[in-house]
CSV table of C-alpha atoms and ligand atoms in Angstrom, one decimal:
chain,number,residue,atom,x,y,z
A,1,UNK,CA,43.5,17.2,133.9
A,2,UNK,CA,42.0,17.2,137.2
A,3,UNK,CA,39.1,15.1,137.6
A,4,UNK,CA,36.5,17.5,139.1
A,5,UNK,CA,37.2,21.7,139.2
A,6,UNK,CA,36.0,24.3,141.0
A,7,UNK,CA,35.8,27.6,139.5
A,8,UNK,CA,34.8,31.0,141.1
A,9,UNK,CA,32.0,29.2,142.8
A,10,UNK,CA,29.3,31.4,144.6
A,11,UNK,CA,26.2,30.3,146.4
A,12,UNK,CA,24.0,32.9,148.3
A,13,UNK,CA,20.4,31.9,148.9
A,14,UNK,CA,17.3,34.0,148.4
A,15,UNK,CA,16.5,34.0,152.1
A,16,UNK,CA,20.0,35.0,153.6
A,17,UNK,CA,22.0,38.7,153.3
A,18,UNK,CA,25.4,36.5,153.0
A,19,UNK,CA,27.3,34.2,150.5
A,20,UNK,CA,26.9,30.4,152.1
A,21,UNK,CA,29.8,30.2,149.9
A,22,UNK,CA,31.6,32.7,148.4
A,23,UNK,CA,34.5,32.4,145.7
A,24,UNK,CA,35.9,29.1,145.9
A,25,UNK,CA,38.8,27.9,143.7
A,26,UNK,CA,39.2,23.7,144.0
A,27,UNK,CA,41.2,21.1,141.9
A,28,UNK,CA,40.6,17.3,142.9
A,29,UNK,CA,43.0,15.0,141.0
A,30,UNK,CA,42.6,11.4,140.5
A,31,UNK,CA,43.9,9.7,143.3
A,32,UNK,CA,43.1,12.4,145.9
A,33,UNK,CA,41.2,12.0,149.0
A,34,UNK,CA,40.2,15.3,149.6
A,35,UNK,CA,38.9,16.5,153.6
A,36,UNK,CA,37.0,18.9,153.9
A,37,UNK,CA,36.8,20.4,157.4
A,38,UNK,CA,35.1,23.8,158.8
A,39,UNK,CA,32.6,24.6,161.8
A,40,UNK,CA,28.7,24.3,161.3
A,41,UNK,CA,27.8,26.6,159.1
A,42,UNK,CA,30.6,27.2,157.6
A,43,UNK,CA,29.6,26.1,153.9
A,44,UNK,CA,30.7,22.5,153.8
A,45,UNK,CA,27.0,21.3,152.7
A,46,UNK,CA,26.3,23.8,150.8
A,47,UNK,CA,29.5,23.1,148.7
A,48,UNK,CA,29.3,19.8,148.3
A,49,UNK,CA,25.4,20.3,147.2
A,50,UNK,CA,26.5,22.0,144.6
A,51,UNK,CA,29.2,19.5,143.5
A,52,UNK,CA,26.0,17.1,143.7
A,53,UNK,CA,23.8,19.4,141.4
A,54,UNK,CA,21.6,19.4,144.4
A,55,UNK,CA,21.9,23.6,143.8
A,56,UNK,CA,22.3,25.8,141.1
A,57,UNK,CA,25.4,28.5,141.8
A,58,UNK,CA,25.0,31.9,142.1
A,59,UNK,CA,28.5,32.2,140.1
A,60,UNK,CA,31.0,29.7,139.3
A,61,UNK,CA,31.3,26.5,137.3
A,62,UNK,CA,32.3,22.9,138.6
A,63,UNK,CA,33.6,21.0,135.8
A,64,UNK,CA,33.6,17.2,136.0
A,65,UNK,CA,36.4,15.5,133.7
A,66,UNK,CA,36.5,18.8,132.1
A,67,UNK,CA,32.8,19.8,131.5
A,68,UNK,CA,30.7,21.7,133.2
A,69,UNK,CA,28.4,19.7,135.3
A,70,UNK,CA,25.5,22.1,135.0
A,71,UNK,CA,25.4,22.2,131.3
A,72,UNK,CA,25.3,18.2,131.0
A,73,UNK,CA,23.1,15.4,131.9
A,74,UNK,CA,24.0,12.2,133.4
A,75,UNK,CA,27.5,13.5,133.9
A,76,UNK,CA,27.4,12.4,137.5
A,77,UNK,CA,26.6,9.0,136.6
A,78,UNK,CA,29.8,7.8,138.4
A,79,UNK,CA,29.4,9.5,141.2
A,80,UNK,CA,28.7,8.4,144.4
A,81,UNK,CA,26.7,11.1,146.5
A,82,UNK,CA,26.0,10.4,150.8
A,83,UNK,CA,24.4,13.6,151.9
A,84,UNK,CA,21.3,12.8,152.8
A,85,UNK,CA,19.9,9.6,153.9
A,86,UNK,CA,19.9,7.2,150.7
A,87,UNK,CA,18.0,4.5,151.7
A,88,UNK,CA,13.9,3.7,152.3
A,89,UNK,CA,13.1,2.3,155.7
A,90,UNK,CA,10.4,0.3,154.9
A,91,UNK,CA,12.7,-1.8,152.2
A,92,UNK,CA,14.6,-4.4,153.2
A,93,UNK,CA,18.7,-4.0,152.8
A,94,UNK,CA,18.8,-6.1,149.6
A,95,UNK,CA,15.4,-4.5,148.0
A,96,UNK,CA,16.9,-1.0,148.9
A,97,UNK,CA,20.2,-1.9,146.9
A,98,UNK,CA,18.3,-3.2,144.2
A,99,UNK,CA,16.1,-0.8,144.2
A,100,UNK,CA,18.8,1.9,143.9
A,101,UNK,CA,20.7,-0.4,140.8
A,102,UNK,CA,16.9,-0.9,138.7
A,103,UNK,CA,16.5,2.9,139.0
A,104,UNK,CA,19.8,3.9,138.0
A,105,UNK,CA,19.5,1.1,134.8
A,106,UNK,CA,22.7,-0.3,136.5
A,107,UNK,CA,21.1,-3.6,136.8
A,108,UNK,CA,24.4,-4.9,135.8
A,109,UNK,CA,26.1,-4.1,139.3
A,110,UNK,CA,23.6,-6.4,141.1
A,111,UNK,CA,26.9,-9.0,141.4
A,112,UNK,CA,28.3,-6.6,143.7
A,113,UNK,CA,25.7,-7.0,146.5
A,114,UNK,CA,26.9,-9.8,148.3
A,115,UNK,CA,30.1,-8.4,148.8
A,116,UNK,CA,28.8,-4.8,149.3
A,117,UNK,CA,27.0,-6.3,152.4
A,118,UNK,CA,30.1,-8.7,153.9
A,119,UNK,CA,32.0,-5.2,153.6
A,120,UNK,CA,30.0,-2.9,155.6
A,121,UNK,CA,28.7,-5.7,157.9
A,122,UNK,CA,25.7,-6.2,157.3
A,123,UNK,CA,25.0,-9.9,155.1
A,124,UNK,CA,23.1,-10.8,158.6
A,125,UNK,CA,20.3,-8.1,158.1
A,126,UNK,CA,20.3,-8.4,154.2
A,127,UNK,CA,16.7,-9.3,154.5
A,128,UNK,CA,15.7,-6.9,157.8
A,129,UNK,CA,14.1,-3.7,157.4
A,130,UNK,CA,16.6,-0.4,158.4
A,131,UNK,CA,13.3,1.2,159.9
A,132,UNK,CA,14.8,0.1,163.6
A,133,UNK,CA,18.8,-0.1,162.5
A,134,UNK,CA,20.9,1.6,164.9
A,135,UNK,CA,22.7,5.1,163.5
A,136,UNK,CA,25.7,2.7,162.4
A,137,UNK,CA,23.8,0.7,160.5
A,138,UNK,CA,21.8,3.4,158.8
A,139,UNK,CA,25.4,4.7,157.9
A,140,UNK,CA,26.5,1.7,156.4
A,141,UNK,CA,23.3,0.7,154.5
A,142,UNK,CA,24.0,4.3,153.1
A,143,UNK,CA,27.4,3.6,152.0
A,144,UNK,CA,27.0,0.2,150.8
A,145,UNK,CA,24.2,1.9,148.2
A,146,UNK,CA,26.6,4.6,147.2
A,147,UNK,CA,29.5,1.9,147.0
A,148,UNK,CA,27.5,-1.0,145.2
A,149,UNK,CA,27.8,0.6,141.6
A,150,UNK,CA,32.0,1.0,142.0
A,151,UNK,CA,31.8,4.9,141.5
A,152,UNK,CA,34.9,6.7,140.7
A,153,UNK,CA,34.3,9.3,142.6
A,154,UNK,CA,32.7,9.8,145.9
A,155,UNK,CA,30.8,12.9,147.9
A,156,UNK,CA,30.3,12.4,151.6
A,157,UNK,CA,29.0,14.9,153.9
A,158,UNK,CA,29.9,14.0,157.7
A,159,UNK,CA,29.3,10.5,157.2
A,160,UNK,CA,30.7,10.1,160.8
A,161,UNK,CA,27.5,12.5,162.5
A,162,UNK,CA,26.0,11.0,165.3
A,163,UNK,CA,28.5,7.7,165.1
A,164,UNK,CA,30.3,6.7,168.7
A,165,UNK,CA,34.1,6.0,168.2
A,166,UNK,CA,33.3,2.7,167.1
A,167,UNK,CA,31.1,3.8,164.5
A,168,UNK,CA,33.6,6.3,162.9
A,169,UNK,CA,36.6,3.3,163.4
A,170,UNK,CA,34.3,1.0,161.4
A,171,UNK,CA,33.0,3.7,158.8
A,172,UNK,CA,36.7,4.7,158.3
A,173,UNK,CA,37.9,1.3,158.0
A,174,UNK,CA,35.5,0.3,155.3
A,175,UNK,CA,36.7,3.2,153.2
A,176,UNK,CA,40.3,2.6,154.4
A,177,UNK,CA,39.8,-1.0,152.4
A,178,UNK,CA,37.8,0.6,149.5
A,179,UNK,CA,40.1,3.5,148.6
A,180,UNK,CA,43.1,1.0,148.7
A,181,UNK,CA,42.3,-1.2,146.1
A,182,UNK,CA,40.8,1.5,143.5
A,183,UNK,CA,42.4,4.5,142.3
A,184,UNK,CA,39.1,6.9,142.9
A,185,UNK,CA,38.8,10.2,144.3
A,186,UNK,CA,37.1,11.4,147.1
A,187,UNK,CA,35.5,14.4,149.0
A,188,UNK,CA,34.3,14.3,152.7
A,189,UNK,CA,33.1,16.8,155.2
A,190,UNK,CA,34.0,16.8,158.5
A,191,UNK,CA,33.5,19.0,161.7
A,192,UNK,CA,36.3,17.4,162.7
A,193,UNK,CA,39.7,17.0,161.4
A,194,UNK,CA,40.2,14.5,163.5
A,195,UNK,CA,38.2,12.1,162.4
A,196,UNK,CA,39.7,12.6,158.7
A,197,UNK,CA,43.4,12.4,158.7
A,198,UNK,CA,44.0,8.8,158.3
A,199,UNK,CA,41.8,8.8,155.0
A,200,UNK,CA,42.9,12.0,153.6
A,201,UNK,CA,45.9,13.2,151.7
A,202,UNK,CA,44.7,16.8,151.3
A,203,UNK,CA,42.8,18.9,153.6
A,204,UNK,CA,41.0,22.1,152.6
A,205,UNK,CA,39.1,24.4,154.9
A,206,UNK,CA,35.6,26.8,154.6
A,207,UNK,CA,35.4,29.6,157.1
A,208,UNK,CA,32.1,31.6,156.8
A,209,UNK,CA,32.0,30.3,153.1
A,210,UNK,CA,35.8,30.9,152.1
A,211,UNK,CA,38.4,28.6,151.1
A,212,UNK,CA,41.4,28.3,152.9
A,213,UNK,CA,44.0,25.8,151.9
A,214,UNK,CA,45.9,24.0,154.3
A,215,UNK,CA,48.6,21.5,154.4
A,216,UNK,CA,49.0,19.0,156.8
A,217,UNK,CA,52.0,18.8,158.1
A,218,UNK,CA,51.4,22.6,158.7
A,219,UNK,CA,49.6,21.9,162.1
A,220,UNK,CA,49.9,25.5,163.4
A,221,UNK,CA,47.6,26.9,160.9
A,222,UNK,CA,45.4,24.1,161.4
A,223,UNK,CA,44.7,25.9,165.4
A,224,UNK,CA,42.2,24.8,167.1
A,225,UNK,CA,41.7,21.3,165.0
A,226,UNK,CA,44.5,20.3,166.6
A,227,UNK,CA,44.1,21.8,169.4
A,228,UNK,CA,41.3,19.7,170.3
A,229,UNK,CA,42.8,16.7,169.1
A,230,UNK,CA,45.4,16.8,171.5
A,231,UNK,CA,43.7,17.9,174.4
A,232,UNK,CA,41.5,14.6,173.4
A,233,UNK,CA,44.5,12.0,173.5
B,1,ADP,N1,18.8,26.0,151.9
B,1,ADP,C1,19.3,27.1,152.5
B,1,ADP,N2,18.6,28.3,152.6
B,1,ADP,C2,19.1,29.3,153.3
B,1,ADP,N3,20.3,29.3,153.9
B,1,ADP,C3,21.0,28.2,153.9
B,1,ADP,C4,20.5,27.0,153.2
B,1,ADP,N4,21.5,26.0,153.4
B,1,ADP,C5,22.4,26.5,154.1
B,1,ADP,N5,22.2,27.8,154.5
B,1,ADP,C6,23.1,28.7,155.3
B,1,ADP,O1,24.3,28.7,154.6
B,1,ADP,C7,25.4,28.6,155.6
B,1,ADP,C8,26.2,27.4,155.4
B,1,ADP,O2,25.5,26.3,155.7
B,1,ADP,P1,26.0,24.8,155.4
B,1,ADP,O3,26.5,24.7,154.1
B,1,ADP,O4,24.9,23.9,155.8
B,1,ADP,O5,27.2,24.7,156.5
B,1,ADP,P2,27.9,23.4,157.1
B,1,ADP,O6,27.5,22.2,156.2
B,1,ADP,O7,29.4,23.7,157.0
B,1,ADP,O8,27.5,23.2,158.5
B,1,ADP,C9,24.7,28.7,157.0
B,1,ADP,O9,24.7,30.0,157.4
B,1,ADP,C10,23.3,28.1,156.7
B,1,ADP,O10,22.3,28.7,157.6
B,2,MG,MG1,26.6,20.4,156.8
C-alpha cells in the first residue's frame, strides 16, 4: 500500500477562471523521495497545500496510509509540513522548538532538541532570537521544528528559496543525513531540478496544474531543466 495517494485531485479557486491544479493522479511509497519540480505558478504550492490540509479540493481525494485525509482528524500527526515559515521570531530557538513539541502534546520529543540543533547548526544560537537570523538560518530553524518530532513523512515547498549555493549545499546535506538513517518519505518542490537530484529518487512535474511523470535518466524530456543545468556547469 502506498503511503500517501493522490486521486483525481482538482483545486480551482473562487477568484481564478482556471484549475491551479487540475486532475492529478500520485502514489508516494515508503522509501520514496519524491521532487517535485515545475515553473512559478505552475501548481506546486497549491498541491502540496492540499497534501497539508491547508485547502479543501475542488475534486479528488488524498489518502494517507489508506484514508482519506479530509475525512479524518489528526491523521497528519506524523507529518512534517515546511511551507510557510514555522517558527516565531520573537522566541528564542529552544522556546520555538518547545513551543512547537507543548502544542502538539509531543512533550515526549523534547530529548531530541539537542541533537536537532547540532544537526542543522545551530546549538550556538539555541538561546538567540531568529528575529535577525540570516535566510539560512531561518531555513534551518524551520527544519529543525519540522524534524524534532521524527516525522515519517515530510512536505517541503522550495526549502532552498532565497538560499546562496551554500545554503542549498547545507540544507541538502542535512536531509542527505536524515533520510539515510530513516526509512521516511518525502515530497519537495523545487523551481529547479537542479537543486533536487541528489535527494530524489523520483521526479514528477506540474505544468499549468497537470501532472507529468518523468523519469530521470530520461533527460530529454526533462528540456530545459537540464538545459539550464548544463549551461550552469
Ligand atoms: N489562494 C489563491 N487564490 C487564487 N489563486 C491562487 C491561490 N494560490 C495560488 N493561486 C494560483 O494558482 C496557480 C498556481 O499557484 P501555485 O500553486 O502557488 O504555483 P507554484 O507554487 O508552482 O509557483 C497560480 O496561477 C496562482 O496565481
Ligand atoms: Mg510555490
Amino acid at each position: 500500500m502506498s503511503t500517501l495517494k493522490i486521486n483525481n485531485l482538482s483545486k480551482k479557486f473562487r477568484a481564478n477562471d482556471f484549475y491551479s491544479l487540475e486532475d492529478v493522479n500520485l502514489e508516494i511509497n515508503a522509501g520514496d523521495i519524491v521532487g517535485l519540480v515545475g515553473r512559478n505558478g505552475a501548481g506546486k504550492s497549491t498541491l502540496l497545500k492540499l497534501i497539508a490540509k491547508s485547502y479543501i479540493p475542488t475534486s479528488g481525494t488524498v489518502e494517507y496510509n489508506g484514508k482519506n485525509i479530509f475525512n479524518n482528524d489528526y491523521i497528519l500527526k506524523n507529518v512534517g509540513i515546511m511551507i510557510e515559515p514555522v517558527f516565531y521570531p520573537y522566541m528564542t530557538v529552544k522556546e520555538n522548538l518547545e513551543f512547537y513539541l507543548d502544542v502538539h502534546g509531543k512533550k515526549g520529543f523534547k530529548k531530541n532538541i539537542d541533537n536537532i540543533l547540532e544537526l542543522v547548526d545551530l546549538v550556538k544560537k539555541k538561546n538567540n532570537k531568529p528575529e535577525n537570523f540570516s535566510f539560512g538560518m531561518k531555513q534551518r530553524l524551520s527544519l529543525a521544528i519540522v524534524l524534532v518530532d521524527e516525522p515519517d513523512f515530510l512536505i517541503l515547498d522550495e526549502p532552498f528559496v532565497g538560499l546562496d549555493p551554500y545554503g542549498v549545499q547545507e540544507l541538502l546535506e542535512i536531509l542527505q543525513g536524515w533520510v539515510k538513517e530513516r526509512n521516511i518519505s518525502m515530497i519537495i518542490s523545487s523551481h529547479q531540478l537542479s537543486e533536487l537530484e541528489s535527494i530524489c529518487n523520483r521526479f514528477v512535474m506540474l505544468e499549468h496544474g497537470k501532472m507529468k511523470n518523468i523519469q530521470v535518466e530520461d533527460e530529454q524530456n526533462l528540456g530545459q531543466y537540464f538545459t539550464e543545468r548544463k549551461e550552469k556547469k
